[in-house]
mmCIF file of C-alpha atoms in Angstrom:
data_model
loop_
_atom_site.group_PDB
_atom_site.id
_atom_site.type_symbol
_atom_site.label_atom_id
_atom_site.label_comp_id
_atom_site.label_asym_id
_atom_site.label_seq_id
_atom_site.Cartn_x
_atom_site.Cartn_y
_atom_site.Cartn_z
ATOM 1 C CA MET A 267 11.245 -9.437 -8.944
ATOM 2 C CA ASN A 268 11.153 -9.321 -5.213
ATOM 3 C CA THR A 269 8.308 -11.383 -3.774
ATOM 4 C CA ARG A 270 8.794 -10.803 -0.066
ATOM 5 C CA PRO A 271 5.581 -11.939 1.660
ATOM 6 C CA LEU A 272 3.063 -9.279 2.554
ATOM 7 C CA ARG A 273 -0.516 -9.857 3.670
ATOM 8 C CA THR A 274 -2.746 -7.109 4.977
ATOM 9 C CA LEU A 275 -6.154 -5.463 5.047
ATOM 10 C CA SER A 276 -7.699 -4.443 1.779
ATOM 11 C CA CYS A 277 -10.584 -3.061 3.799
ATOM 12 C CA LEU A 278 -8.265 -0.607 5.538
ATOM 13 C CA LEU A 279 -8.586 2.074 2.908
ATOM 14 C CA ALA A 280 -12.360 2.023 2.928
ATOM 15 C CA ALA A 281 -13.146 2.462 6.615
ATOM 16 C CA ALA A 282 -11.789 4.085 9.736
ATOM 17 C CA VAL A 283 -12.069 0.767 11.533
ATOM 18 C CA THR A 284 -8.610 -0.259 10.435
ATOM 19 C CA LEU A 285 -6.727 -3.325 11.570
ATOM 20 C CA ALA A 286 -10.037 -5.195 11.781
ATOM 21 C CA ALA A 287 -10.191 -8.697 10.420
ATOM 22 C CA CYS A 288 -10.369 -9.263 6.682
ATOM 23 C CA GLY A 289 -8.534 -12.522 7.131
ATOM 24 C CA ASN A 290 -8.291 -14.115 3.689
ATOM 25 C CA ASP A 291 -5.540 -13.995 1.121
ATOM 26 C CA ASP A 292 -7.211 -16.269 -1.352
ATOM 27 C CA PRO A 293 -6.917 -14.323 -4.613
ATOM 28 C CA ALA A 294 -10.327 -15.550 -5.670
ATOM 29 C CA SER A 295 -11.858 -13.482 -2.897
ATOM 30 C CA THR A 296 -10.396 -10.314 -4.379
ATOM 31 C CA SER A 297 -11.074 -10.798 -8.068
ATOM 32 C CA ALA A 298 -13.876 -12.475 -9.950
ATOM 33 C CA SER A 299 -11.347 -13.774 -12.469
ATOM 34 C CA THR A 300 -7.585 -14.079 -12.670
ATOM 35 C CA SER A 301 -7.430 -14.969 -16.318
ATOM 36 C CA GLY A 302 -7.944 -11.612 -17.993
ATOM 37 C CA ALA A 303 -7.132 -11.284 -21.671
ATOM 38 C CA ASP A 304 -3.953 -9.651 -22.957
ATOM 39 C CA GLN A 305 -4.253 -5.884 -23.270
ATOM 40 C CA SER A 306 -2.241 -3.299 -25.175
ATOM 41 C CA ALA A 307 -2.604 0.257 -26.347
ATOM 42 C CA ALA A 308 -4.226 -1.084 -29.484
ATOM 43 C CA SER A 309 -6.233 -3.932 -27.964
ATOM 44 C CA ALA A 310 -8.357 -3.867 -24.822
ATOM 45 C CA PRO A 311 -10.895 -6.262 -23.276
ATOM 46 C CA ALA A 312 -14.530 -5.404 -23.870
ATOM 47 C CA GLU A 313 -17.001 -4.900 -21.051
ATOM 48 C CA THR A 314 -18.243 -8.256 -19.809
ATOM 49 C CA ASP A 315 -20.188 -9.617 -16.883
ATOM 50 C CA GLY A 316 -17.057 -10.599 -14.986
ATOM 51 C CA ILE A 317 -15.812 -13.025 -17.671
ATOM 52 C CA SER A 318 -12.667 -12.174 -19.571
ATOM 53 C CA ALA A 319 -13.154 -11.538 -23.282
ATOM 54 C CA GLU A 320 -10.909 -9.940 -25.858
ATOM 55 C CA THR A 321 -11.960 -7.376 -28.410
ATOM 56 C CA THR A 322 -10.230 -4.875 -30.666
ATOM 57 C CA ALA A 323 -10.378 -1.211 -29.650
ATOM 58 C CA ASP A 324 -9.086 1.988 -31.148
ATOM 59 C CA SER A 325 -5.505 2.812 -30.316
ATOM 60 C CA VAL A 326 -5.017 5.064 -27.329
ATOM 61 C CA THR A 327 -3.078 8.156 -28.387
ATOM 62 C CA ALA A 328 -1.602 10.283 -25.633
ATOM 63 C CA PRO A 329 -2.106 14.062 -25.933
ATOM 64 C CA THR A 330 1.016 16.114 -26.465
ATOM 65 C CA SER A 331 0.435 18.284 -23.410
ATOM 66 C CA SER A 332 -1.108 18.090 -19.958
ATOM 67 C CA ASP A 333 -2.510 20.357 -17.310
ATOM 68 C CA VAL A 334 0.214 18.964 -15.046
ATOM 69 C CA SER A 335 3.802 19.052 -16.176
ATOM 70 C CA VAL A 336 5.556 15.708 -15.992
ATOM 71 C CA PRO A 337 9.319 15.802 -15.479
ATOM 72 C CA ALA A 338 11.283 14.614 -18.486
ATOM 73 C CA VAL A 339 13.105 11.332 -18.025
ATOM 74 C CA GLU A 340 16.194 10.585 -20.052
ATOM 75 C CA GLU A 341 15.933 7.376 -22.020
ATOM 76 C CA ALA A 342 17.837 4.630 -20.266
ATOM 77 C CA GLU A 343 20.192 2.405 -22.217
ATOM 78 C CA THR A 344 18.127 -0.609 -21.229
ATOM 79 C CA SER A 345 14.763 0.880 -22.230
ATOM 80 C CA THR A 346 13.120 -1.228 -24.906
ATOM 81 C CA PHE A 347 9.585 -1.242 -26.212
ATOM 82 C CA PRO A 348 7.205 -2.932 -26.470
ATOM 83 C CA VAL A 349 7.022 -3.837 -22.779
ATOM 84 C CA THR A 350 4.541 -6.411 -21.465
ATOM 85 C CA ILE A 351 3.522 -6.485 -17.807
ATOM 86 C CA GLU A 352 1.932 -9.604 -16.339
ATOM 87 C CA HIS A 353 -0.553 -9.025 -13.530
ATOM 88 C CA ARG A 354 -3.496 -10.652 -11.787
ATOM 89 C CA MET A 355 -6.016 -9.651 -14.442
ATOM 90 C CA GLY A 356 -3.888 -10.756 -17.401
ATOM 91 C CA SER A 357 -1.163 -8.834 -19.217
ATOM 92 C CA THR A 358 -0.764 -5.331 -20.583
ATOM 93 C CA THR A 359 1.549 -4.335 -23.423
ATOM 94 C CA PHE A 360 2.957 -0.850 -23.962
ATOM 95 C CA GLU A 361 4.241 0.080 -27.404
ATOM 96 C CA ALA A 362 5.706 3.354 -26.137
ATOM 97 C CA ARG A 363 6.356 5.191 -22.913
ATOM 98 C CA PRO A 364 3.085 6.417 -21.312
ATOM 99 C CA GLU A 365 2.874 10.116 -20.474
ATOM 100 C CA ARG A 366 -0.563 10.574 -18.869
ATOM 101 C CA ILE A 367 -0.799 8.398 -15.773
ATOM 102 C CA VAL A 368 -3.909 8.081 -13.628
ATOM 103 C CA SER A 369 -3.412 6.321 -10.291
ATOM 104 C CA LEU A 370 -6.333 4.821 -8.403
ATOM 105 C CA ASN A 371 -4.408 3.717 -5.301
ATOM 106 C CA VAL A 372 -2.026 5.353 -2.835
ATOM 107 C CA GLN A 373 0.633 2.683 -3.371
ATOM 108 C CA TRP A 374 0.733 3.275 -7.122
ATOM 109 C CA THR A 375 0.593 7.046 -6.634
ATOM 110 C CA ASP A 376 3.660 6.888 -4.417
ATOM 111 C CA ALA A 377 5.448 4.579 -6.836
ATOM 112 C CA VAL A 378 4.864 7.122 -9.618
ATOM 113 C CA LEU A 379 6.180 9.936 -7.426
ATOM 114 C CA ALA A 380 9.215 7.864 -6.412
ATOM 115 C CA MET A 381 10.049 7.511 -10.088
ATOM 116 C CA GLY A 382 10.168 11.301 -10.429
ATOM 117 C CA GLU A 383 6.857 11.432 -12.276
ATOM 118 C CA VAL A 384 3.607 13.238 -11.485
ATOM 119 C CA PRO A 385 0.265 11.612 -12.324
ATOM 120 C CA VAL A 386 -2.320 13.686 -14.166
ATOM 121 C CA ALA A 387 -4.815 12.572 -11.489
ATOM 122 C CA TYR A 388 -5.063 10.334 -8.447
ATOM 123 C CA MET A 389 -8.057 8.794 -6.722
ATOM 124 C CA SER A 390 -8.880 8.873 -3.023
ATOM 125 C CA SER A 391 -11.946 8.420 -0.844
ATOM 126 C CA ALA A 392 -13.670 10.561 1.755
ATOM 127 C CA ALA A 393 -11.914 8.571 4.490
ATOM 128 C CA GLU A 394 -8.496 9.555 3.174
ATOM 129 C CA PRO A 395 -6.650 12.853 3.484
ATOM 130 C CA THR A 396 -6.191 14.959 0.352
ATOM 131 C CA GLN A 397 -2.508 14.160 0.612
ATOM 132 C CA TYR A 398 -0.804 11.773 3.002
ATOM 133 C CA PRO A 399 1.939 13.311 5.173
ATOM 134 C CA TRP A 400 4.704 11.734 3.106
ATOM 135 C CA GLN A 401 3.184 13.196 -0.071
ATOM 136 C CA ALA A 402 3.181 16.777 1.212
ATOM 137 C CA GLY A 403 3.580 19.184 -1.697
ATOM 138 C CA LEU A 404 4.186 16.448 -4.261
ATOM 139 C CA LEU A 405 0.606 16.393 -5.530
ATOM 140 C CA ASP A 406 -0.132 20.115 -5.429
ATOM 141 C CA GLY A 407 -2.151 21.071 -8.478
ATOM 142 C CA VAL A 408 -2.851 17.463 -9.442
ATOM 143 C CA GLU A 409 -6.501 16.577 -10.029
ATOM 144 C CA GLN A 410 -8.012 14.492 -7.248
ATOM 145 C CA ILE A 411 -10.660 11.935 -8.215
ATOM 146 C CA ASP A 412 -13.349 11.008 -5.683
ATOM 147 C CA GLY A 413 -13.602 7.245 -5.447
ATOM 148 C CA THR A 414 -15.618 7.066 -2.236
ATOM 149 C CA ASP A 415 -18.530 5.095 -3.678
ATOM 150 C CA SER A 416 -17.139 3.531 -6.834
ATOM 151 C CA ILE A 417 -14.700 4.022 -9.676
ATOM 152 C CA PRO A 418 -15.730 7.154 -11.643
ATOM 153 C CA PHE A 419 -15.144 5.716 -15.097
ATOM 154 C CA GLU A 420 -16.407 8.757 -17.031
ATOM 155 C CA THR A 421 -14.167 11.114 -15.053
ATOM 156 C CA ILE A 422 -11.168 8.915 -15.728
ATOM 157 C CA ALA A 423 -11.964 8.657 -19.433
ATOM 158 C CA ALA A 424 -12.191 12.452 -19.708
ATOM 159 C CA LEU A 425 -8.577 12.693 -18.503
ATOM 160 C CA GLU A 426 -7.421 10.796 -21.605
ATOM 161 C CA PRO A 427 -4.858 8.676 -19.760
ATOM 162 C CA ASP A 428 -2.475 6.320 -21.491
ATOM 163 C CA LEU A 429 -1.800 4.354 -18.291
ATOM 164 C CA ILE A 430 -4.174 3.495 -15.430
ATOM 165 C CA LEU A 431 -2.832 1.970 -12.214
ATOM 166 C CA VAL A 432 -5.241 0.257 -9.830
ATOM 167 C CA THR A 433 -5.395 -2.237 -6.954
ATOM 168 C CA PHE A 434 -8.271 -2.671 -4.482
ATOM 169 C CA ALA A 435 -10.700 -0.425 -6.353
ATOM 170 C CA VAL A 436 -11.191 -3.120 -8.979
ATOM 171 C CA ARG A 437 -13.841 -5.387 -7.518
ATOM 172 C CA ASP A 438 -14.020 -7.866 -10.393
ATOM 173 C CA GLN A 439 -13.135 -8.513 -13.992
ATOM 174 C CA ASN A 440 -15.897 -6.227 -15.218
ATOM 175 C CA ASP A 441 -14.395 -3.229 -13.403
ATOM 176 C CA TYR A 442 -11.032 -4.029 -14.909
ATOM 177 C CA ASP A 443 -12.481 -4.397 -18.387
ATOM 178 C CA LEU A 444 -14.159 -1.000 -18.144
ATOM 179 C CA LEU A 445 -10.870 0.630 -17.152
ATOM 180 C CA SER A 446 -8.827 -1.153 -19.792
ATOM 181 C CA ALA A 447 -11.279 -0.013 -22.442
ATOM 182 C CA ILE A 448 -10.267 3.543 -21.494
ATOM 183 C CA ALA A 449 -6.500 2.976 -21.446
ATOM 184 C CA PRO A 450 -3.907 0.257 -20.833
ATOM 185 C CA THR A 451 -4.404 -0.741 -17.201
ATOM 186 C CA ILE A 452 -2.181 -2.524 -14.693
ATOM 187 C CA GLY A 453 -4.005 -4.205 -11.832
ATOM 188 C CA MET A 454 -2.788 -6.113 -8.797
ATOM 189 C CA LEU A 455 0.559 -7.666 -9.655
ATOM 190 C CA GLY A 456 0.252 -10.863 -7.663
ATOM 191 C CA ASP A 457 -1.970 -13.003 -5.492
ATOM 192 C CA LEU A 458 -1.164 -11.331 -2.178
ATOM 193 C CA GLN A 459 -3.694 -8.974 -0.628
ATOM 194 C CA VAL A 460 -1.160 -6.143 -0.926
ATOM 195 C CA ASP A 461 1.489 -5.908 -3.626
ATOM 196 C CA PRO A 462 5.049 -5.330 -2.371
ATOM 197 C CA TRP A 463 5.908 -1.693 -3.060
ATOM 198 C CA ASP A 464 9.246 -2.590 -4.629
ATOM 199 C CA ASP A 465 7.519 -4.816 -7.184
ATOM 200 C CA GLN A 466 5.355 -1.862 -8.189
ATOM 201 C CA VAL A 467 8.361 0.429 -8.604
ATOM 202 C CA GLU A 468 10.182 -2.213 -10.635
ATOM 203 C CA VAL A 469 7.181 -2.560 -12.943
ATOM 204 C CA LEU A 470 6.956 1.207 -13.411
ATOM 205 C CA GLY A 471 10.631 1.312 -14.260
ATOM 206 C CA ARG A 472 9.999 -1.061 -17.135
ATOM 207 C CA VAL A 473 6.839 0.705 -18.302
ATOM 208 C CA LEU A 474 8.493 4.130 -18.207
ATOM 209 C CA GLY A 475 11.613 2.871 -19.944
ATOM 210 C CA ASP A 476 13.890 3.615 -17.007
ATOM 211 C CA PRO A 477 14.601 0.473 -14.974
ATOM 212 C CA GLY A 478 17.745 2.096 -13.623
ATOM 213 C CA ALA A 479 15.719 4.792 -11.887
ATOM 214 C CA ALA A 480 13.489 2.119 -10.370
ATOM 215 C CA THR A 481 16.482 0.197 -9.043
ATOM 216 C CA ALA A 482 17.855 3.392 -7.525
ATOM 217 C CA ALA A 483 14.529 4.279 -5.870
ATOM 218 C CA ILE A 484 14.212 0.803 -4.358
ATOM 219 C CA GLY A 485 17.821 0.800 -3.247
ATOM 220 C CA GLU A 486 17.470 4.136 -1.476
ATOM 221 C CA VAL A 487 14.583 2.916 0.683
ATOM 222 C CA ASP A 488 16.181 -0.458 1.356
ATOM 223 C CA SER A 489 19.346 1.363 2.379
ATOM 224 C CA ASP A 490 17.418 3.542 4.840
ATOM 225 C CA VAL A 491 15.939 0.455 6.512
ATOM 226 C CA ALA A 492 19.260 -1.402 6.528
ATOM 227 C CA THR A 493 21.010 1.613 8.077
ATOM 228 C CA VAL A 494 18.551 1.760 10.968
ATOM 229 C CA ALA A 495 18.898 -1.992 11.527
ATOM 230 C CA ALA A 496 22.697 -1.691 11.529
ATOM 231 C CA ASP A 497 22.656 1.344 13.839
ATOM 232 C CA LEU A 498 20.327 -0.383 16.304
ATOM 233 C CA PRO A 499 21.438 -4.020 16.686
ATOM 234 C CA GLY A 500 19.537 -4.122 19.972
ATOM 235 C CA LEU A 501 16.313 -4.345 17.960
ATOM 236 C CA GLU A 502 17.129 -7.931 17.020
ATOM 237 C CA GLY A 503 14.524 -10.131 18.680
ATOM 238 C CA ALA A 504 12.588 -7.250 20.248
ATOM 239 C CA THR A 505 8.816 -7.701 20.080
ATOM 240 C CA TYR A 506 6.114 -5.524 18.545
ATOM 241 C CA THR A 507 2.362 -5.552 18.094
ATOM 242 C CA PHE A 508 -0.370 -3.300 16.687
ATOM 243 C CA ALA A 509 -3.895 -2.874 17.953
ATOM 244 C CA ASN A 510 -7.001 -1.080 16.784
ATOM 245 C CA LEU A 511 -9.074 -0.014 19.778
ATOM 246 C CA VAL A 512 -12.573 0.290 18.410
ATOM 247 C CA PRO A 513 -14.821 2.394 20.640
ATOM 248 C CA GLY A 514 -17.051 -0.005 22.522
ATOM 249 C CA ASP A 515 -15.596 -3.280 23.679
ATOM 250 C CA THR A 516 -13.405 -4.681 20.909
ATOM 251 C CA ILE A 517 -9.670 -4.509 20.276
ATOM 252 C CA TYR A 518 -8.346 -5.997 17.043
ATOM 253 C CA VAL A 519 -4.711 -7.092 17.231
ATOM 254 C CA ILE A 520 -2.431 -8.140 14.364
ATOM 255 C CA ALA A 521 -1.375 -11.764 14.748
ATOM 256 C CA ASP A 522 0.218 -12.418 11.351
ATOM 257 C CA PRO A 523 4.013 -12.000 11.056
ATOM 258 C CA ASP A 524 3.598 -11.663 7.280
ATOM 259 C CA ASP A 525 1.014 -8.869 7.470
ATOM 260 C CA GLY A 526 1.779 -5.689 5.535
ATOM 261 C CA ALA A 527 2.089 -3.793 8.810
ATOM 262 C CA SER A 528 4.730 -6.289 9.948
ATOM 263 C CA ALA A 529 7.058 -5.963 6.970
ATOM 264 C CA LEU A 530 9.088 -2.958 8.120
ATOM 265 C CA PHE A 531 9.572 -4.272 11.644
ATOM 266 C CA ASN A 532 10.574 -7.715 10.405
ATOM 267 C CA GLU A 533 13.287 -6.106 8.293
ATOM 268 C CA LEU A 534 14.575 -4.355 11.408
ATOM 269 C CA GLY A 535 15.040 -7.734 13.100
ATOM 270 C CA MET A 536 12.005 -7.450 15.362
ATOM 271 C CA VAL A 537 9.405 -10.183 15.861
ATOM 272 C CA LEU A 538 5.650 -10.039 16.253
ATOM 273 C CA ASP A 539 4.733 -10.730 19.869
ATOM 274 C CA PRO A 540 4.615 -14.572 20.092
ATOM 275 C CA ASP A 541 1.982 -14.406 22.833
ATOM 276 C CA ILE A 542 -0.382 -12.619 20.450
ATOM 277 C CA VAL A 543 0.424 -14.943 17.549
ATOM 278 C CA ALA A 544 -0.420 -17.910 19.789
ATOM 279 C CA LEU A 545 -3.916 -16.526 20.343
ATOM 280 C CA ASP A 546 -4.682 -16.749 16.631
ATOM 281 C CA GLU A 547 -5.935 -20.328 16.704
ATOM 282 C CA SER A 548 -7.891 -19.889 13.469
ATOM 283 C CA ALA A 549 -4.842 -18.472 11.644
ATOM 284 C CA ILE A 550 -6.788 -15.542 10.217
ATOM 285 C CA GLY A 551 -4.119 -12.987 11.062
ATOM 286 C CA ARG A 552 -6.214 -11.032 13.599
ATOM 287 C CA VAL A 553 -7.355 -11.703 17.136
ATOM 288 C CA GLU A 554 -10.100 -9.939 19.035
ATOM 289 C CA ILE A 555 -9.674 -9.104 22.684
ATOM 290 C CA SER A 556 -11.799 -7.075 25.055
ATOM 291 C CA TYR A 557 -10.774 -3.844 26.718
ATOM 292 C CA GLU A 558 -10.408 -5.815 29.958
ATOM 293 C CA GLN A 559 -7.631 -7.762 28.196
ATOM 294 C CA VAL A 560 -5.618 -4.712 27.151
ATOM 295 C CA GLY A 561 -2.812 -6.029 29.334
ATOM 296 C CA LEU A 562 -2.137 -8.651 26.663
ATOM 297 C CA LEU A 563 -0.462 -5.881 24.660
ATOM 298 C CA GLY A 564 2.842 -6.533 26.367
ATOM 299 C CA ALA A 565 5.287 -6.193 23.477
ATOM 300 C CA ASP A 566 8.366 -3.979 23.600
ATOM 301 C CA LEU A 567 6.805 -1.717 20.991
ATOM 302 C CA VAL A 568 3.048 -1.293 20.795
ATOM 303 C CA GLY A 569 1.304 0.729 18.111
ATOM 304 C CA VAL A 570 -2.313 1.663 18.740
ATOM 305 C CA LEU A 571 -5.077 3.341 16.779
ATOM 306 C CA LEU A 572 -7.394 4.928 19.332
ATOM 307 C CA ASN A 573 -10.033 6.204 16.902
ATOM 308 C CA GLY A 574 -10.372 9.504 18.724
ATOM 309 C CA GLN A 575 -10.541 8.047 22.219
ATOM 310 C CA ASP A 576 -8.803 9.753 25.139
ATOM 311 C CA PRO A 577 -6.034 7.330 26.196
ATOM 312 C CA SER A 578 -6.500 8.306 29.837
ATOM 313 C CA THR A 579 -9.993 6.782 29.731
ATOM 314 C CA ILE A 580 -8.756 3.348 28.656
ATOM 315 C CA VAL A 581 -8.174 1.312 31.802
ATOM 316 C CA GLY A 582 -4.832 -0.480 31.790
ATOM 317 C CA LEU A 583 -3.289 1.375 28.862
ATOM 318 C CA ALA A 584 -1.059 3.542 31.043
ATOM 319 C CA GLU A 585 0.232 0.441 32.829
ATOM 320 C CA LEU A 586 1.490 -1.277 29.691
ATOM 321 C CA PRO A 587 5.284 -1.839 29.721
ATOM 322 C CA SER A 588 5.586 0.023 26.421
ATOM 323 C CA ASN A 589 3.779 3.049 27.827
ATOM 324 C CA GLN A 590 6.006 3.032 30.881
ATOM 325 C CA ALA A 591 9.090 2.811 28.656
ATOM 326 C CA GLY A 592 7.915 5.444 26.201
ATOM 327 C CA THR A 593 7.583 2.994 23.332
ATOM 328 C CA LEU A 594 3.799 2.998 22.940
ATOM 329 C CA ILE A 595 2.983 4.844 19.722
ATOM 330 C CA GLU A 596 -0.418 6.427 19.129
ATOM 331 C CA PHE A 597 -0.783 6.154 15.374
ATOM 332 C CA GLU A 598 -3.072 8.257 13.223
ATOM 333 C CA TYR A 599 -5.163 6.847 10.385
ATOM 334 C CA ALA A 600 -2.606 7.933 7.786
ATOM 335 C CA ASP A 601 0.174 6.147 9.650
ATOM 336 C CA ILE A 602 -1.799 2.907 9.646
ATOM 337 C CA VAL A 603 -2.382 3.213 5.897
ATOM 338 C CA GLY A 604 1.351 3.653 5.427
ATOM 339 C CA LEU A 605 2.050 0.566 7.508
ATOM 340 C CA ASN A 606 -0.582 -1.701 5.981
ATOM 341 C CA THR A 607 0.037 -0.669 2.384
ATOM 342 C CA PRO A 608 3.735 0.248 2.388
ATOM 343 C CA THR A 609 5.108 2.520 -0.304
ATOM 344 C CA PRO A 610 8.545 3.892 -1.225
ATOM 345 C CA LEU A 611 7.483 7.182 0.378
ATOM 346 C CA SER A 612 5.642 5.922 3.462
ATOM 347 C CA VAL A 613 8.434 3.637 4.657
ATOM 348 C CA PRO A 614 11.031 6.430 5.178
ATOM 349 C CA TYR A 615 8.318 8.619 6.743
ATOM 350 C CA LEU A 616 7.387 5.886 9.208
ATOM 351 C CA LEU A 617 11.019 5.169 10.013
ATOM 352 C CA ASP A 618 11.403 8.773 11.136
ATOM 353 C CA LEU A 619 8.131 8.615 13.070
ATOM 354 C CA ILE A 620 9.011 5.516 15.073
ATOM 355 C CA ARG A 621 12.758 6.159 15.387
ATOM 356 C CA PRO A 622 12.613 7.545 18.964
ATOM 357 C CA SER A 623 10.839 4.390 20.146
ATOM 358 C CA LEU A 624 13.296 2.191 18.262
ATOM 359 C CA ASP A 625 16.225 4.036 19.858
ATOM 360 C CA THR A 626 14.751 3.460 23.309
ATOM 361 C CA ILE A 627 14.198 -0.257 22.745
ATOM 362 C CA ALA A 628 17.684 -0.775 21.327
ATOM 363 C CA ALA A 629 19.297 1.160 24.187
ATOM 364 C CA GLU A 630 17.492 -0.933 26.794
ATOM 365 C CA ALA A 631 18.658 -4.102 25.079
ATOM 366 C CA ASP A 632 22.264 -2.876 25.170
ATOM 367 C CA ASP A 633 22.165 -2.138 28.905
#
């Protein structure tokens, strides 16, 4: 399984103030326990007060039909059940291929879609769009669950899922136990703040009995990135940075080369602006600068989230080298989500979005 390093903001999906400092990838800060009990369709942890415990539950039987049609997938030669998936909260065993998937995170939703499946429901919050741009049309008619305040356990149970996929929404072991009592549940796969999207697709390939389809989906995205890198060798060594300009007097700037938002650009051969990285003396992955210091955003490519501000009112922004060169990108909230929590659908979308700026940078390097 690919374990390329990714570290990013779990708080991104809960607030418009994205790219602000969360600054800790200690897994203990994300989960109350990392030693959850084994779970299967016939055995699920009981509700506890954050301490893992194992109890026997009734078998989860998937209904024979759904309000949303799920494309049929031919059984792969390598598909074998039972399949056991190890994850941060323990392990989950599947005796048969699940048919009713509920996704509680955009990354998992996109992984399901990339596998040619359609979830019976997906969860989002008030801060998120109904569908992200790269999901356009793919979730039409699919039930949307409101997770703005907390996980709606009763709503999820009423959907009769036989697979629940979740990441940041699970605050502790108790949340996980409540979900796994409804249906077999896969939580965060590893100890990073954001799971690599290709690990999620690989896991789904095993769970759905079609690892070949997962390999193909991963390969297609990796090929897209590799093609751009090969077409634009001038990107090698070019610098980038991302900043969240919060109205008032604070600019949060990414200073971690292993941040989720950095992954795509690293694969293209670019490097996070060393001058910004050097400012991160506390090694928390974010630095705060004032609006008077906007000139520090001197990378070849600069991505900014303006939070509704008129760029013409931000002193010094127009004078940035990237703005002069046409390589300053004004990202929208959805774009930042796609960068910070990459998915097999968001990566190709973002490649298309930033391609004009990449072309410009590569051309200047070739001159």
